[in-house]
Amino acid sequence: MKTISWSENGSTHSARWHSENSAPAPSTVVVIDDRTTAKAAHRTAESGAAMLCRGDFHAVRRLVQDLDRRLRRLRPEPEGGDPAELFHAQRTARAERAELLGKVLVLLDAEHRPQLRGAPDVREACAHAYGEPTGEPMCVSVPELLGVISAHQWHLTGVDVPALGAKIRPDYGVFSPVRGEYVDLVAAAPLPSPEPAVFDLGTGTGVLAAVLARRGARVVATDINPRAVACARANVEDLGLVERVRVELADLWPSGRADVVVCNPPWIPARPTSALELGVYDEDSDVLRRFLDGLADHLEPGGEGWLVLSDLAERLGLRTRAELLRRIAEAGLSVVERHDTAPRHPRAADPTDPLHAARRDEVTSLWRLTSRT
């Protein structure tokens, strides 16, 4: 168990350290209060020290916001140039900013109550993210705690999915199905039979498994993330689909074969830096490659693989269409048909985004694949 320690009022204190993105426990921690400015916090963070906040919760949140604005002003994200270089430079800039912001800390008591005046009751949100309290104090970064609170609100509110006529409730650390265009592709693609056996690989919240079950399929859904498995099971139960959907913890493939295998892999070939980023970033296109290479061995005769994939990586110069087609061919697969849709998410309409052109022209496709053998 990792711990941090600090001096306060002439005494030494310690607490368990927790970081969802696996940030190392800070070796130096100083105590700050409501008088600390963003400039002073910036200087302290640059020195390598972390800052344990004392004082008012809302003042601490403002400090993080002010520090974020200061960092953005002093270290603006790059603009223009080669899209791939721009993408990597943006990620680097954001990672550096997140590292400094992550040095602003808050102490949670043994019941997950923030030790700040005016703090909201976040015990339910923390239990949703971290599990039940362990009975000992825990220190986390303020940005992480704010993310925990926001994620819990997403969970309580839910995400409307028109293809289901219902809501999906994402859990903390599970990618939310806010991009409805890929869900609509799966909802409209032709099924080979009225009640096909379907595998849904990397199910996340279980949204695609639920959509296919509503269409009559019998689904085995898998995910490597235990949080996603628990989330998908809860959503399947809430939707009354437990008789049609089984959710398993697995690294991609379940046993057996299916009439349809659906996979919506992370669409950007880059290294994820947190569990949540596993839904977006796929280092060396590993999930995509393993899906294609294993598909033929997991299809029933005449079955289809449905690859749901954005072409944003191609538009950013991170992968080529020729490379994708080569991977499909080398896996012994043929393309039956491709269904395309345009993005509807807000970033596609944000002209201030340096990657706006790529996001505006992005196309998400459902590739229907069959085995050549």
Tab-separated table of C-alpha atoms in Angstrom:
chain	number	residue	atom	x	y	z
A	1	MET	CA	0.000	0.000	0.000
A	2	LYS	CA	1.377	3.417	-0.986
A	3	THR	CA	1.254	6.215	1.556
A	4	ILE	CA	2.145	9.879	1.679
A	5	SER	CA	3.229	11.932	4.689
A	6	TRP	CA	3.338	15.613	5.559
A	7	SER	CA	4.057	17.943	8.468
A	8	GLU	CA	1.278	20.065	9.912
A	9	ASN	CA	1.059	22.018	13.181
A	10	GLY	CA	4.318	20.536	14.369
A	11	SER	CA	3.245	16.913	13.813
A	12	THR	CA	3.791	14.345	11.063
A	13	HIS	CA	0.704	12.860	9.419
A	14	SER	CA	0.191	10.145	6.822
A	15	ALA	CA	-2.552	8.707	4.634
A	16	ARG	CA	-3.031	6.075	1.985
A	17	TRP	CA	-2.296	7.319	-1.546
A	18	HIS	CA	-4.646	6.542	-4.423
A	19	SER	CA	-4.380	7.507	-8.086
A	20	GLU	CA	-6.600	6.158	-10.856
A	21	ASN	CA	-3.980	6.938	-13.501
A	22	SER	CA	-1.237	5.262	-11.423
A	23	ALA	CA	0.596	8.497	-10.638
A	24	PRO	CA	3.390	7.801	-8.131
A	25	ALA	CA	2.883	8.837	-4.525
A	26	PRO	CA	4.443	12.279	-4.074
A	27	SER	CA	7.575	12.254	-1.938
A	28	THR	CA	7.188	15.865	-0.844
A	29	VAL	CA	3.862	17.269	0.351
A	30	VAL	CA	3.289	20.789	1.645
A	31	VAL	CA	0.099	22.124	3.196
A	32	ILE	CA	-1.622	25.089	1.507
A	33	ASP	CA	-4.754	27.079	2.310
A	34	ASP	CA	-7.207	29.493	0.711
A	35	ARG	CA	-4.546	32.216	0.482
A	36	THR	CA	-2.519	30.228	-2.063
A	37	THR	CA	-2.624	31.742	-5.546
A	38	ALA	CA	-2.448	29.933	-8.864
A	39	LYS	CA	0.984	31.494	-9.427
A	40	ALA	CA	2.279	30.145	-6.118
A	41	ALA	CA	0.698	26.714	-6.744
A	42	HIS	CA	2.323	26.635	-10.184
A	43	ARG	CA	5.728	27.365	-8.676
A	44	THR	CA	5.283	24.660	-6.034
A	45	ALA	CA	4.111	22.079	-8.578
A	46	GLU	CA	7.043	22.878	-10.872
A	47	SER	CA	9.396	22.223	-7.951
A	48	GLY	CA	8.048	18.673	-7.771
A	49	ALA	CA	6.129	19.070	-4.506
A	50	ALA	CA	2.464	18.206	-4.072
A	51	MET	CA	0.048	20.453	-2.180
A	52	LEU	CA	-2.441	19.191	0.407
A	53	CYS	CA	-5.329	21.648	0.516
A	54	ARG	CA	-6.810	22.962	3.732
A	55	GLY	CA	-9.658	25.454	3.800
A	56	ASP	CA	-12.821	25.794	1.717
A	57	PHE	CA	-13.860	23.231	-0.907
A	58	HIS	CA	-15.076	25.850	-3.383
A	59	ALA	CA	-11.876	27.868	-2.986
A	60	VAL	CA	-9.863	24.723	-3.743
A	61	ARG	CA	-11.914	24.070	-6.861
A	62	ARG	CA	-11.331	27.674	-7.991
A	63	LEU	CA	-7.610	27.254	-7.374
A	64	VAL	CA	-7.526	24.242	-9.702
A	65	GLN	CA	-9.496	26.149	-12.332
A	66	ASP	CA	-7.213	29.179	-12.040
A	67	LEU	CA	-4.117	26.979	-12.220
A	68	ASP	CA	-5.499	25.236	-15.301
A	69	ARG	CA	-6.105	28.597	-17.009
A	70	ARG	CA	-2.614	29.748	-16.093
A	71	LEU	CA	-1.024	26.614	-17.527
A	72	ARG	CA	-3.055	26.904	-20.733
A	73	ARG	CA	-1.971	30.520	-21.106
A	74	LEU	CA	1.704	29.882	-20.397
A	75	ARG	CA	1.839	26.582	-22.296
A	76	PRO	CA	-0.702	26.862	-25.115
A	77	GLU	CA	-1.393	23.724	-27.103
A	78	PRO	CA	0.304	23.667	-30.518
A	79	GLU	CA	-1.627	24.576	-33.642
A	80	GLY	CA	-1.112	23.874	-37.319
A	81	GLY	CA	1.360	21.585	-39.040
A	82	ASP	CA	1.307	17.859	-39.713
A	83	PRO	CA	-1.842	16.291	-38.172
A	84	ALA	CA	0.028	13.339	-36.629
A	85	GLU	CA	2.682	15.597	-35.088
A	86	LEU	CA	-0.027	17.973	-33.883
A	87	PHE	CA	-1.970	15.108	-32.288
A	88	HIS	CA	1.073	13.822	-30.395
A	89	ALA	CA	2.106	17.337	-29.362
A	90	GLN	CA	-1.403	17.995	-28.019
A	91	ARG	CA	-1.363	14.778	-26.004
A	92	THR	CA	2.040	15.650	-24.573
A	93	ALA	CA	0.900	19.151	-23.610
A	94	ARG	CA	-2.241	17.823	-21.951
A	95	ALA	CA	-0.311	15.141	-20.077
A	96	GLU	CA	2.126	17.743	-18.734
A	97	ARG	CA	-0.747	19.979	-17.660
A	98	ALA	CA	-2.551	17.062	-15.999
A	99	GLU	CA	0.604	16.097	-14.122
A	100	LEU	CA	0.909	19.564	-12.586
A	101	LEU	CA	-2.807	19.830	-11.784
A	102	GLY	CA	-2.597	16.397	-10.179
A	103	LYS	CA	-0.261	17.798	-7.536
A	104	VAL	CA	-3.183	19.595	-5.858
A	105	LEU	CA	-4.438	17.092	-3.263
A	106	VAL	CA	-7.362	16.575	-0.925
A	107	LEU	CA	-7.612	14.301	2.102
A	108	LEU	CA	-10.642	12.018	2.440
A	109	ASP	CA	-11.387	10.733	5.922
A	110	ALA	CA	-12.080	7.093	6.797
A	111	GLU	CA	-15.654	7.489	5.457
A	112	HIS	CA	-14.649	9.245	2.200
A	113	ARG	CA	-15.548	12.729	3.442
A	114	PRO	CA	-13.293	15.523	2.059
A	115	GLN	CA	-11.504	17.353	4.843
A	116	LEU	CA	-12.490	20.779	3.518
A	117	ARG	CA	-15.078	23.292	4.700
A	118	GLY	CA	-18.240	23.407	2.634
A	119	ALA	CA	-17.473	20.162	0.816
A	120	PRO	CA	-20.463	18.281	-0.604
A	121	ASP	CA	-21.292	14.799	0.611
A	122	VAL	CA	-19.336	12.698	-1.885
A	123	ARG	CA	-19.449	9.404	-0.004
A	124	GLU	CA	-21.801	7.775	-2.492
A	125	ALA	CA	-19.761	9.026	-5.453
A	126	CYS	CA	-16.516	7.763	-3.902
A	127	ALA	CA	-18.048	4.387	-3.057
A	128	HIS	CA	-19.200	4.166	-6.699
A	129	ALA	CA	-15.650	4.810	-7.917
A	130	TYR	CA	-13.430	3.318	-5.218
A	131	GLY	CA	-15.624	0.797	-3.435
A	132	GLU	CA	-16.692	0.957	0.175
A	133	PRO	CA	-14.384	2.835	2.586
A	134	THR	CA	-11.521	0.849	4.046
A	135	GLY	CA	-11.714	2.613	7.403
A	136	GLU	CA	-8.552	4.677	6.895
A	137	PRO	CA	-7.963	8.131	5.405
A	138	MET	CA	-7.022	8.385	1.750
A	139	CYS	CA	-5.416	11.146	-0.292
A	140	VAL	CA	-6.316	11.788	-3.929
A	141	SER	CA	-5.772	14.636	-6.371
A	142	VAL	CA	-8.465	17.299	-6.542
A	143	PRO	CA	-8.948	16.818	-10.332
A	144	GLU	CA	-9.518	13.101	-9.720
A	145	LEU	CA	-12.093	13.789	-6.997
A	146	LEU	CA	-13.910	16.259	-9.269
A	147	GLY	CA	-13.908	13.569	-11.978
A	148	VAL	CA	-15.372	11.055	-9.508
A	149	ILE	CA	-18.169	13.494	-8.664
A	150	SER	CA	-18.886	14.212	-12.339
A	151	ALA	CA	-18.875	10.520	-13.266
A	152	HIS	CA	-21.361	9.753	-10.521
A	153	GLN	CA	-23.716	12.393	-11.905
A	154	TRP	CA	-23.411	10.771	-15.348
A	155	HIS	CA	-24.260	7.451	-13.744
A	156	LEU	CA	-27.297	8.797	-11.912
A	157	THR	CA	-28.594	10.745	-14.925
A	158	GLY	CA	-27.821	8.092	-17.526
A	159	VAL	CA	-27.272	8.478	-21.264
A	160	ASP	CA	-30.277	8.377	-23.568
A	161	VAL	CA	-29.888	5.760	-26.309
A	162	PRO	CA	-32.635	6.236	-28.926
A	163	ALA	CA	-31.888	2.841	-30.485
A	164	LEU	CA	-32.839	1.280	-27.145
A	165	GLY	CA	-35.586	3.678	-26.183
A	166	ALA	CA	-33.912	3.671	-22.778
A	167	LYS	CA	-30.939	4.947	-20.830
A	168	ILE	CA	-27.537	3.384	-20.298
A	169	ARG	CA	-25.811	4.207	-17.018
A	170	PRO	CA	-22.013	4.371	-17.297
A	171	ASP	CA	-19.898	3.571	-14.258
A	172	TYR	CA	-16.754	5.377	-13.215
A	173	GLY	CA	-13.834	4.326	-15.407
A	174	VAL	CA	-16.101	2.981	-18.177
A	175	PHE	CA	-16.317	4.856	-21.465
A	176	SER	CA	-19.741	6.474	-21.859
A	177	PRO	CA	-21.742	5.795	-25.082
A	178	VAL	CA	-22.109	9.473	-25.926
A	179	ARG	CA	-21.332	8.913	-29.615
A	180	GLY	CA	-24.664	7.550	-30.753
A	181	GLU	CA	-23.724	7.225	-34.427
A	182	TYR	CA	-21.904	3.928	-33.898
A	183	VAL	CA	-24.831	2.567	-31.888
A	184	ASP	CA	-27.193	3.443	-34.739
A	185	LEU	CA	-24.969	1.566	-37.203
A	186	VAL	CA	-25.278	-1.618	-35.147
A	187	ALA	CA	-29.007	-1.093	-34.703
A	188	ALA	CA	-29.528	-0.903	-38.473
A	189	ALA	CA	-27.127	-3.550	-39.824
A	190	PRO	CA	-28.866	-6.679	-41.201
A	191	LEU	CA	-28.804	-9.738	-38.944
A	192	PRO	CA	-28.297	-13.154	-40.574
A	193	SER	CA	-31.247	-14.712	-38.735
A	194	PRO	CA	-34.039	-13.726	-36.297
A	195	GLU	CA	-32.151	-15.024	-33.220
A	196	PRO	CA	-28.436	-15.125	-34.037
A	197	ALA	CA	-25.716	-15.999	-31.547
A	198	VAL	CA	-23.621	-12.861	-31.109
A	199	PHE	CA	-20.321	-12.005	-29.438
A	200	ASP	CA	-19.857	-8.378	-28.349
A	201	LEU	CA	-16.144	-7.857	-27.728
A	202	GLY	CA	-15.082	-5.007	-25.447
A	203	THR	CA	-18.653	-4.364	-24.378
A	204	GLY	CA	-17.978	-1.388	-22.067
A	205	THR	CA	-21.351	-0.278	-20.731
A	206	GLY	CA	-23.046	-3.134	-22.615
A	207	VAL	CA	-24.885	-0.756	-24.950
A	208	LEU	CA	-24.283	-2.732	-28.169
A	209	ALA	CA	-25.109	-6.028	-26.473
A	210	ALA	CA	-28.388	-4.520	-25.282
A	211	VAL	CA	-29.248	-3.141	-28.721
A	212	LEU	CA	-28.614	-6.525	-30.344
A	213	ALA	CA	-30.542	-8.390	-27.634
A	214	ARG	CA	-33.511	-6.102	-28.240
A	215	ARG	CA	-33.270	-7.153	-31.896
A	216	GLY	CA	-33.581	-10.815	-30.889
A	217	ALA	CA	-29.933	-11.879	-30.580
A	218	ARG	CA	-28.479	-14.084	-27.882
A	219	VAL	CA	-25.333	-12.290	-26.804
A	220	VAL	CA	-22.127	-13.131	-24.991
A	221	ALA	CA	-20.438	-9.841	-24.113
A	222	THR	CA	-16.835	-9.599	-22.904
A	223	ASP	CA	-14.541	-6.981	-21.445
A	224	ILE	CA	-11.107	-7.024	-19.850
A	225	ASN	CA	-12.046	-4.244	-17.413
A	226	PRO	CA	-13.795	-5.563	-14.253
A	227	ARG	CA	-15.554	-2.217	-13.865
A	228	ALA	CA	-16.966	-2.528	-17.382
A	229	VAL	CA	-18.165	-6.078	-16.698
A	230	ALA	CA	-19.988	-4.925	-13.555
A	231	CYS	CA	-21.403	-1.902	-15.406
A	232	ALA	CA	-22.629	-3.962	-18.363
A	233	ARG	CA	-24.237	-6.547	-16.080
A	234	ALA	CA	-26.071	-3.801	-14.179
A	235	ASN	CA	-27.334	-2.212	-17.394
A	236	VAL	CA	-28.440	-5.557	-18.810
A	237	GLU	CA	-30.340	-6.276	-15.609
A	238	ASP	CA	-31.944	-2.812	-15.552
A	239	LEU	CA	-33.108	-3.317	-19.148
A	240	GLY	CA	-34.590	-6.740	-18.397
A	241	LEU	CA	-32.237	-8.559	-20.787
A	242	VAL	CA	-30.495	-11.038	-18.486
A	243	GLU	CA	-32.078	-13.948	-20.342
A	244	ARG	CA	-30.482	-12.822	-23.601
A	245	VAL	CA	-27.132	-11.337	-22.557
A	246	ARG	CA	-24.298	-12.964	-20.618
A	247	VAL	CA	-21.386	-10.706	-19.648
A	248	GLU	CA	-17.965	-12.280	-19.065
A	249	LEU	CA	-14.598	-10.992	-17.896
A	250	ALA	CA	-12.246	-11.903	-20.739
A	251	ASP	CA	-9.382	-10.525	-22.779
A	252	LEU	CA	-11.442	-10.117	-25.955
A	253	TRP	CA	-12.590	-13.622	-26.947
A	254	PRO	CA	-15.063	-15.944	-25.201
A	255	SER	CA	-15.072	-19.630	-26.025
A	256	GLY	CA	-17.011	-21.022	-28.976
A	257	ARG	CA	-18.313	-19.502	-32.183
A	258	ALA	CA	-21.018	-17.015	-33.120
A	259	ASP	CA	-23.115	-15.991	-36.105
A	260	VAL	CA	-22.097	-12.372	-35.610
A	261	VAL	CA	-19.069	-10.981	-33.798
A	262	VAL	CA	-19.210	-7.257	-33.051
A	263	CYS	CA	-16.170	-5.233	-32.088
A	264	ASN	CA	-15.887	-1.481	-31.631
A	265	PRO	CA	-12.168	-1.267	-30.795
A	266	PRO	CA	-10.442	1.863	-29.534
A	267	TRP	CA	-9.947	3.867	-32.705
A	268	ILE	CA	-6.697	5.747	-32.014
A	269	PRO	CA	-3.403	3.765	-32.142
A	270	ALA	CA	-1.685	5.404	-29.172
A	271	ARG	CA	-0.786	4.394	-25.629
A	272	PRO	CA	-3.606	4.900	-23.075
A	273	THR	CA	-2.653	6.620	-19.822
A	274	SER	CA	-5.645	5.555	-17.711
A	275	ALA	CA	-8.310	2.858	-17.553
A	276	LEU	CA	-10.850	5.223	-19.110
A	277	GLU	CA	-8.544	5.902	-22.071
A	278	LEU	CA	-8.594	2.183	-22.894
A	279	GLY	CA	-11.886	2.961	-24.639
A	280	VAL	CA	-10.185	5.423	-27.012
A	281	TYR	CA	-6.508	4.521	-27.378
A	282	ASP	CA	-5.178	1.169	-28.620
A	283	GLU	CA	-1.378	0.983	-28.608
A	284	ASP	CA	-0.056	-0.472	-31.891
A	285	SER	CA	-3.700	-1.230	-32.872
A	286	ASP	CA	-3.429	-4.330	-30.677
A	287	VAL	CA	-7.172	-4.883	-30.112
A	288	LEU	CA	-7.963	-4.266	-33.786
A	289	ARG	CA	-5.261	-6.721	-34.868
A	290	ARG	CA	-6.353	-9.451	-32.443
A	291	PHE	CA	-9.994	-9.052	-33.473
A	292	LEU	CA	-9.183	-9.448	-37.152
A	293	ASP	CA	-6.701	-12.305	-36.632
A	294	GLY	CA	-9.081	-14.287	-34.428
A	295	LEU	CA	-12.331	-13.630	-36.266
A	296	ALA	CA	-12.312	-16.529	-38.741
A	297	ASP	CA	-11.789	-19.058	-35.933
A	298	HIS	CA	-14.782	-17.713	-33.991
A	299	LEU	CA	-17.384	-17.470	-36.759
A	300	GLU	CA	-20.016	-20.063	-37.531
A	301	PRO	CA	-20.206	-21.018	-41.240
A	302	GLY	CA	-21.647	-18.041	-43.098
A	303	GLY	CA	-21.158	-15.788	-40.064
A	304	GLU	CA	-20.099	-12.165	-40.105
A	305	GLY	CA	-17.757	-9.945	-38.154
A	306	TRP	CA	-18.920	-6.378	-37.618
A	307	LEU	CA	-15.991	-4.027	-37.197
A	308	VAL	CA	-17.187	-0.615	-36.001
A	309	LEU	CA	-14.355	1.846	-36.550
A	310	SER	CA	-13.826	5.573	-36.961
A	311	ASP	CA	-11.411	6.729	-39.653
A	312	LEU	CA	-10.096	9.548	-37.438
A	313	ALA	CA	-6.751	7.757	-37.100
A	314	GLU	CA	-6.448	7.771	-40.897
A	315	ARG	CA	-7.259	11.476	-41.099
A	316	LEU	CA	-4.625	12.187	-38.445
A	317	GLY	CA	-2.021	10.139	-40.296
A	318	LEU	CA	-1.762	7.548	-37.524
A	319	ARG	CA	-2.964	4.646	-39.679
A	320	THR	CA	-3.719	4.308	-43.394
A	321	ARG	CA	-6.732	2.802	-45.136
A	322	ALA	CA	-4.300	0.585	-47.073
A	323	GLU	CA	-2.939	-0.752	-43.776
A	324	LEU	CA	-6.449	-1.565	-42.527
A	325	LEU	CA	-7.367	-3.356	-45.769
A	326	ARG	CA	-4.079	-5.255	-45.674
A	327	ARG	CA	-4.780	-6.426	-42.130
A	328	ILE	CA	-8.250	-7.584	-43.182
A	329	ALA	CA	-6.864	-9.523	-46.158
A	330	GLU	CA	-4.005	-11.084	-44.190
A	331	ALA	CA	-6.531	-12.348	-41.629
A	332	GLY	CA	-8.274	-14.306	-44.393
A	333	LEU	CA	-11.308	-12.031	-44.432
A	334	SER	CA	-13.399	-10.371	-47.115
A	335	VAL	CA	-15.460	-7.180	-46.933
A	336	VAL	CA	-19.126	-7.868	-47.691
A	337	GLU	CA	-20.322	-4.301	-47.253
A	338	ARG	CA	-19.520	-1.093	-45.413
A	339	HIS	CA	-22.060	1.206	-43.761
A	340	ASP	CA	-20.905	4.781	-43.076
A	341	THR	CA	-22.152	7.602	-40.889
A	342	ALA	CA	-21.032	11.146	-40.134
A	343	PRO	CA	-20.111	12.277	-36.608
A	344	ARG	CA	-22.665	14.056	-34.463
A	345	HIS	CA	-20.546	14.730	-31.379
A	346	PRO	CA	-19.881	18.372	-30.356
A	347	ARG	CA	-16.152	18.326	-31.117
A	348	ALA	CA	-16.907	17.772	-34.797
A	349	ALA	CA	-18.515	21.219	-34.856
A	350	ASP	CA	-15.861	23.053	-32.794
A	351	PRO	CA	-13.758	25.246	-35.118
A	352	THR	CA	-11.454	26.227	-32.231
A	353	ASP	CA	-10.114	22.674	-32.020
A	354	PRO	CA	-6.762	22.535	-33.878
A	355	LEU	CA	-7.792	19.092	-35.142
A	356	HIS	CA	-11.183	20.383	-36.284
A	357	ALA	CA	-10.712	19.515	-39.971
A	358	ALA	CA	-10.068	15.848	-39.168
A	359	ARG	CA	-12.927	15.657	-36.676
A	360	ARG	CA	-15.330	17.454	-39.050
A	361	ASP	CA	-14.629	15.029	-41.902
A	362	GLU	CA	-14.455	11.899	-39.713
A	363	VAL	CA	-16.490	8.903	-40.855
A	364	THR	CA	-17.506	6.012	-38.623
A	365	SER	CA	-18.052	2.744	-40.470
A	366	LEU	CA	-19.471	-0.679	-39.788
A	367	TRP	CA	-17.442	-3.144	-41.871
A	368	ARG	CA	-19.256	-6.443	-42.497
A	369	LEU	CA	-16.549	-9.084	-42.788
A	370	THR	CA	-16.672	-12.785	-43.637
A	371	SER	CA	-14.090	-15.547	-43.676
A	372	ARG	CA	-12.767	-16.494	-47.107
A	373	THR	CA	-12.550	-20.113	-45.959
